[in-house]
């Protein structure tokens, strides 16, 4: 099955307003690509990013959302707020949210549900710590993250989810997983979806890889059978690297 590749830049807590405007104006030069390009700026830069990319095919997405619809939750951002400025996708379950903000599977499944039930698409992140891999627990752990986070969704809802496998030990470390490790995990993930939702869903499900994807390794990673693009951190913060990664996905 032909799955359109996605290259998504997760800017994390980087980029001031001016820096964000500058990078977006460069990104606007990317045309003629078969790749779905997304960027996830900080909340403060979402509005301006959307305005700047008004006539571009680059999609602006959010890095996080709260699981309640509205109310007394100081500092949080709701689905309704995101939708009201034109956001239609959100990243949920990033390992940094799990690790530094104690977002466990229960919280994440609530976030997924509120997003999906309100017509936001979700990029759901999963990934194991090095210690789990060293103990040989990585497949079990990923399976549990997926079951707990996503398997209460129905077949129509799951169509609005993209997976991102990001081994925690490869994030921001310059250490990429070996190609065989990426492919075997992506294949394992696809099989879980086949067993739960059937072959059609599983074949059309896009599974991104994230963790030190750079211009020099993107092409070989994107050539792996079950890899449908990348979630890019550090290398999404400058035009030249991000553009090279988009080109690598374009084939
Ligand atoms: P790096 O590309 O900086 O390793 O970050 C990956 C990531 O966490 C994307 O969400």
Short mmCIF file of C-alpha atoms and ligand atoms in Angstrom, two decimals:
data_model
loop_
_atom_site.label_atom_id
_atom_site.label_comp_id
_atom_site.label_asym_id
_atom_site.label_seq_id
_atom_site.Cartn_x
_atom_site.Cartn_y
_atom_site.Cartn_z
CA UNK A 1 0.00 0.00 0.00
CA UNK A 2 1.16 3.48 -0.85
CA UNK A 3 1.20 5.56 2.28
CA UNK A 4 1.99 9.24 1.85
CA UNK A 5 5.04 10.18 3.89
CA UNK A 6 4.85 12.71 6.69
CA UNK A 7 7.71 14.89 7.91
CA UNK A 8 6.71 16.73 11.08
CA UNK A 9 8.92 19.21 12.91
CA UNK A 10 8.44 19.26 16.66
CA UNK A 11 9.93 22.57 17.74
CA UNK A 12 9.51 21.73 21.44
CA UNK A 13 10.25 24.75 23.71
CA UNK A 14 12.34 26.57 21.11
CA UNK A 15 11.95 29.63 18.89
CA UNK A 16 10.93 33.14 19.89
CA UNK A 17 8.27 34.87 17.86
CA UNK A 18 10.86 36.50 15.55
CA UNK A 19 12.79 33.26 15.05
CA UNK A 20 9.60 31.43 14.29
CA UNK A 21 8.50 33.99 11.66
CA UNK A 22 11.94 33.83 10.02
CA UNK A 23 11.94 30.03 9.79
CA UNK A 24 8.37 29.85 8.53
CA UNK A 25 9.15 32.35 5.78
CA UNK A 26 11.97 30.05 4.69
CA UNK A 27 9.77 26.96 4.89
CA UNK A 28 7.30 28.61 2.53
CA UNK A 29 9.89 28.09 -0.20
CA UNK A 30 9.29 24.34 -0.07
CA UNK A 31 6.95 23.51 -2.91
CA UNK A 32 6.53 20.60 -5.25
CA UNK A 33 6.73 17.91 -2.69
CA UNK A 34 4.76 14.71 -2.25
CA UNK A 35 5.40 14.78 1.44
CA UNK A 36 2.90 15.96 4.07
CA UNK A 37 4.83 18.58 5.99
CA UNK A 38 3.78 19.63 9.48
CA UNK A 39 5.32 21.92 12.06
CA UNK A 40 4.52 22.07 15.75
CA UNK A 41 5.55 25.47 17.13
CA UNK A 42 4.97 26.52 20.72
CA UNK A 43 1.46 27.71 21.66
CA UNK A 44 2.54 31.36 21.53
CA UNK A 45 3.59 30.99 17.89
CA UNK A 46 0.62 28.99 16.59
CA UNK A 47 -1.57 31.89 15.53
CA UNK A 48 1.12 33.68 13.57
CA UNK A 49 2.31 30.41 12.02
CA UNK A 50 -1.19 29.69 10.76
CA UNK A 51 -1.51 33.18 9.29
CA UNK A 52 1.90 32.97 7.60
CA UNK A 53 1.16 29.54 6.13
CA UNK A 54 -2.34 30.43 5.01
CA UNK A 55 -1.73 29.62 1.36
CA UNK A 56 0.84 26.88 1.98
CA UNK A 57 0.28 23.12 2.22
CA UNK A 58 2.38 23.01 5.39
CA UNK A 59 0.14 22.16 8.32
CA UNK A 60 0.55 23.80 11.73
CA UNK A 61 -0.09 21.41 14.59
CA UNK A 62 -0.02 21.66 18.40
CA UNK A 63 2.46 19.99 20.76
CA UNK A 64 -0.02 19.26 23.53
CA UNK A 65 -3.63 19.68 24.68
CA UNK A 66 -5.48 19.30 27.96
CA UNK A 67 -8.00 16.51 28.52
CA UNK A 68 -10.77 18.70 29.93
CA UNK A 69 -12.91 20.77 27.62
CA UNK A 70 -12.68 24.00 29.64
CA UNK A 71 -12.62 25.31 33.17
CA UNK A 72 -10.33 26.14 36.06
CA UNK A 73 -7.10 24.58 34.78
CA UNK A 74 -4.61 27.43 34.95
CA UNK A 75 -2.00 27.35 32.24
CA UNK A 76 -3.68 24.70 30.11
CA UNK A 77 -4.91 24.81 26.51
CA UNK A 78 -8.11 23.11 25.35
CA UNK A 79 -9.17 21.37 22.19
CA UNK A 80 -11.74 24.10 21.61
CA UNK A 81 -9.05 26.81 21.80
CA UNK A 82 -6.87 24.98 19.29
CA UNK A 83 -9.74 24.44 16.90
CA UNK A 84 -10.82 28.06 17.16
CA UNK A 85 -7.54 29.20 15.58
CA UNK A 86 -7.59 26.56 12.86
CA UNK A 87 -5.51 23.75 14.36
CA UNK A 88 -6.62 20.26 13.36
CA UNK A 89 -3.88 17.99 14.73
CA UNK A 90 -2.05 17.57 18.01
CA UNK A 91 0.91 15.58 19.30
CA UNK A 92 0.00 13.48 22.35
CA UNK A 93 2.20 11.27 24.51
CA UNK A 94 5.61 12.64 23.66
CA UNK A 95 8.21 11.05 25.94
CA UNK A 96 9.10 14.47 27.34
CA UNK A 97 5.48 14.91 28.45
CA UNK A 98 5.51 11.41 29.93
CA UNK A 99 8.83 11.95 31.69
CA UNK A 100 8.88 15.58 32.86
CA UNK A 101 5.14 16.19 33.29
CA UNK A 102 4.11 12.78 34.63
CA UNK A 103 1.65 12.09 31.84
CA UNK A 104 0.82 8.44 32.31
CA UNK A 105 -1.17 6.11 30.04
CA UNK A 106 -4.42 7.00 31.82
CA UNK A 107 -3.98 10.73 31.27
CA UNK A 108 -2.84 10.19 27.71
CA UNK A 109 -5.82 8.06 26.81
CA UNK A 110 -8.10 10.82 28.13
CA UNK A 111 -6.25 13.34 25.96
CA UNK A 112 -6.53 11.11 22.91
CA UNK A 113 -10.25 10.63 23.46
CA UNK A 114 -11.05 14.30 23.92
CA UNK A 115 -9.02 15.21 20.84
CA UNK A 116 -10.51 12.54 18.60
CA UNK A 117 -14.08 13.06 19.82
CA UNK A 118 -13.69 16.71 18.91
CA UNK A 119 -12.30 16.00 15.43
CA UNK A 120 -8.65 16.69 16.05
CA UNK A 121 -6.20 14.25 14.48
CA UNK A 122 -3.56 12.86 16.79
CA UNK A 123 0.11 12.02 16.42
CA UNK A 124 0.52 9.56 19.28
CA UNK A 125 4.08 9.02 20.51
CA UNK A 126 5.43 5.87 22.04
CA UNK A 127 8.94 4.81 22.95
CA UNK A 128 11.04 2.93 25.45
CA UNK A 129 13.84 4.05 27.75
CA UNK A 130 17.25 2.46 27.21
CA UNK A 131 16.95 0.53 30.48
CA UNK A 132 13.77 -1.16 29.19
CA UNK A 133 15.45 -2.14 25.94
CA UNK A 134 18.45 -3.50 27.81
CA UNK A 135 16.13 -5.68 29.88
CA UNK A 136 14.49 -6.89 26.68
CA UNK A 137 11.15 -5.32 27.68
CA UNK A 138 10.80 -2.94 24.75
CA UNK A 139 8.18 -4.81 22.73
CA UNK A 140 5.98 -5.40 25.78
CA UNK A 141 6.30 -1.79 26.85
CA UNK A 142 5.39 -0.39 23.43
CA UNK A 143 2.46 -2.79 23.24
CA UNK A 144 1.16 -1.56 26.59
CA UNK A 145 1.58 2.10 25.65
CA UNK A 146 -0.46 1.46 22.51
CA UNK A 147 -3.17 -0.65 24.17
CA UNK A 148 -3.58 1.80 27.06
CA UNK A 149 -3.44 4.92 24.91
CA UNK A 150 -5.38 3.95 21.83
CA UNK A 151 -7.28 0.69 21.96
CA UNK A 152 -10.47 2.15 23.38
CA UNK A 153 -10.94 4.02 20.12
CA UNK A 154 -13.21 2.50 17.50
CA UNK A 155 -12.31 1.75 13.92
CA UNK A 156 -13.45 5.13 12.58
CA UNK A 157 -11.65 7.01 15.31
CA UNK A 158 -8.35 5.18 14.90
CA UNK A 159 -8.17 6.37 11.30
CA UNK A 160 -7.37 9.81 12.69
CA UNK A 161 -4.31 8.63 14.56
CA UNK A 162 -0.72 8.59 13.31
CA UNK A 163 1.89 6.77 15.40
CA UNK A 164 5.36 8.06 16.16
CA UNK A 165 7.88 5.56 17.49
CA UNK A 166 10.55 7.50 19.34
CA UNK A 167 12.99 5.44 21.41
CA UNK A 168 13.77 7.75 24.31
CA UNK A 169 17.49 6.95 24.15
CA UNK A 170 17.65 8.26 20.59
CA UNK A 171 15.96 11.61 21.25
CA UNK A 172 18.30 14.57 21.20
CA UNK A 173 21.28 12.30 21.75
CA UNK A 174 22.59 12.07 18.20
CA UNK A 175 22.22 8.33 18.62
CA UNK A 176 19.78 6.88 16.10
CA UNK A 177 18.33 3.43 16.47
CA UNK A 178 19.80 0.90 14.02
CA UNK A 179 17.73 0.47 10.91
CA UNK A 180 16.85 -3.13 11.81
CA UNK A 181 15.68 -1.99 15.26
CA UNK A 182 13.44 0.64 13.70
CA UNK A 183 11.98 -1.71 11.10
CA UNK A 184 11.32 -4.57 13.54
CA UNK A 185 9.53 -2.23 15.96
CA UNK A 186 7.45 -0.58 13.23
CA UNK A 187 6.49 -4.00 11.89
CA UNK A 188 5.54 -5.11 15.40
CA UNK A 189 3.39 -1.98 15.85
CA UNK A 190 1.65 -2.51 12.51
CA UNK A 191 0.85 -6.09 13.48
CA UNK A 192 -0.74 -4.92 16.75
CA UNK A 193 -3.06 -2.71 14.73
CA UNK A 194 -3.83 -5.53 12.33
CA UNK A 195 -4.79 -7.83 15.21
CA UNK A 196 -6.98 -5.18 16.81
CA UNK A 197 -8.47 -3.24 13.89
CA UNK A 198 -7.89 -5.43 10.83
CA UNK A 199 -5.61 -5.43 7.81
CA UNK A 200 -7.09 -2.43 6.07
CA UNK A 201 -6.50 -0.07 8.99
CA UNK A 202 -3.10 -1.50 9.68
CA UNK A 203 -1.94 -1.11 6.09
CA UNK A 204 -3.03 2.50 5.89
CA UNK A 205 -1.73 3.48 9.34
CA UNK A 206 1.23 5.81 9.19
CA UNK A 207 4.04 5.10 11.62
CA UNK A 208 6.71 7.78 11.91
CA UNK A 209 10.16 7.35 13.39
CA UNK A 210 11.65 9.99 15.68
CA UNK A 211 14.99 10.24 17.42
CA UNK A 212 18.00 12.06 15.96
CA UNK A 213 16.76 12.02 12.38
CA UNK A 214 19.22 14.20 10.47
CA UNK A 215 19.94 14.96 6.81
CA UNK A 216 22.63 12.25 6.74
CA UNK A 217 20.43 9.37 7.97
CA UNK A 218 16.91 10.37 6.91
CA UNK A 219 16.96 8.70 3.51
CA UNK A 220 17.92 5.23 4.74
CA UNK A 221 15.38 5.41 7.57
CA UNK A 222 12.58 6.52 5.25
CA UNK A 223 13.36 3.62 2.91
CA UNK A 224 12.48 1.07 5.59
CA UNK A 225 9.26 -0.80 4.72
CA UNK A 226 7.17 0.21 7.71
CA UNK A 227 8.48 3.74 8.18
CA UNK A 228 6.16 6.42 6.84
CA UNK A 229 8.18 9.49 7.67
CA UNK A 230 9.65 11.18 10.69
CA UNK A 231 9.00 13.32 13.73
CA UNK A 232 11.96 15.66 13.81
CA UNK A 233 13.22 17.61 16.81
CA UNK A 234 16.57 19.40 16.62
CA UNK A 235 16.89 19.23 12.85
CA UNK A 236 13.51 20.91 12.37
CA UNK A 237 14.84 24.15 13.85
CA UNK A 238 16.80 25.22 10.80
CA UNK A 239 15.62 25.43 7.23
CA UNK A 240 18.50 23.68 5.54
CA UNK A 241 18.34 20.50 7.68
CA UNK A 242 14.56 20.28 7.67
CA UNK A 243 14.41 20.86 3.92
CA UNK A 244 16.98 18.09 3.33
CA UNK A 245 14.91 15.71 5.44
CA UNK A 246 11.77 16.60 3.47
CA UNK A 247 13.72 15.94 0.27
CA UNK A 248 14.86 12.58 1.62
CA UNK A 249 11.23 11.65 2.27
CA UNK A 250 10.25 12.81 -1.19
CA UNK A 251 12.52 10.08 -2.59
P1 LIG B 1 15.46 14.88 18.02
O1 LIG B 1 15.23 14.82 16.52
O2 LIG B 1 16.04 16.18 18.47
O3 LIG B 1 16.20 13.68 18.51
O4 LIG B 1 14.00 14.83 18.70
C1 LIG B 1 13.11 13.86 18.30
C2 LIG B 1 11.80 14.16 18.91
O5 LIG B 1 11.64 14.06 20.12
C3 LIG B 1 10.72 14.61 18.05
O6 LIG B 1 9.50 14.65 18.71
#
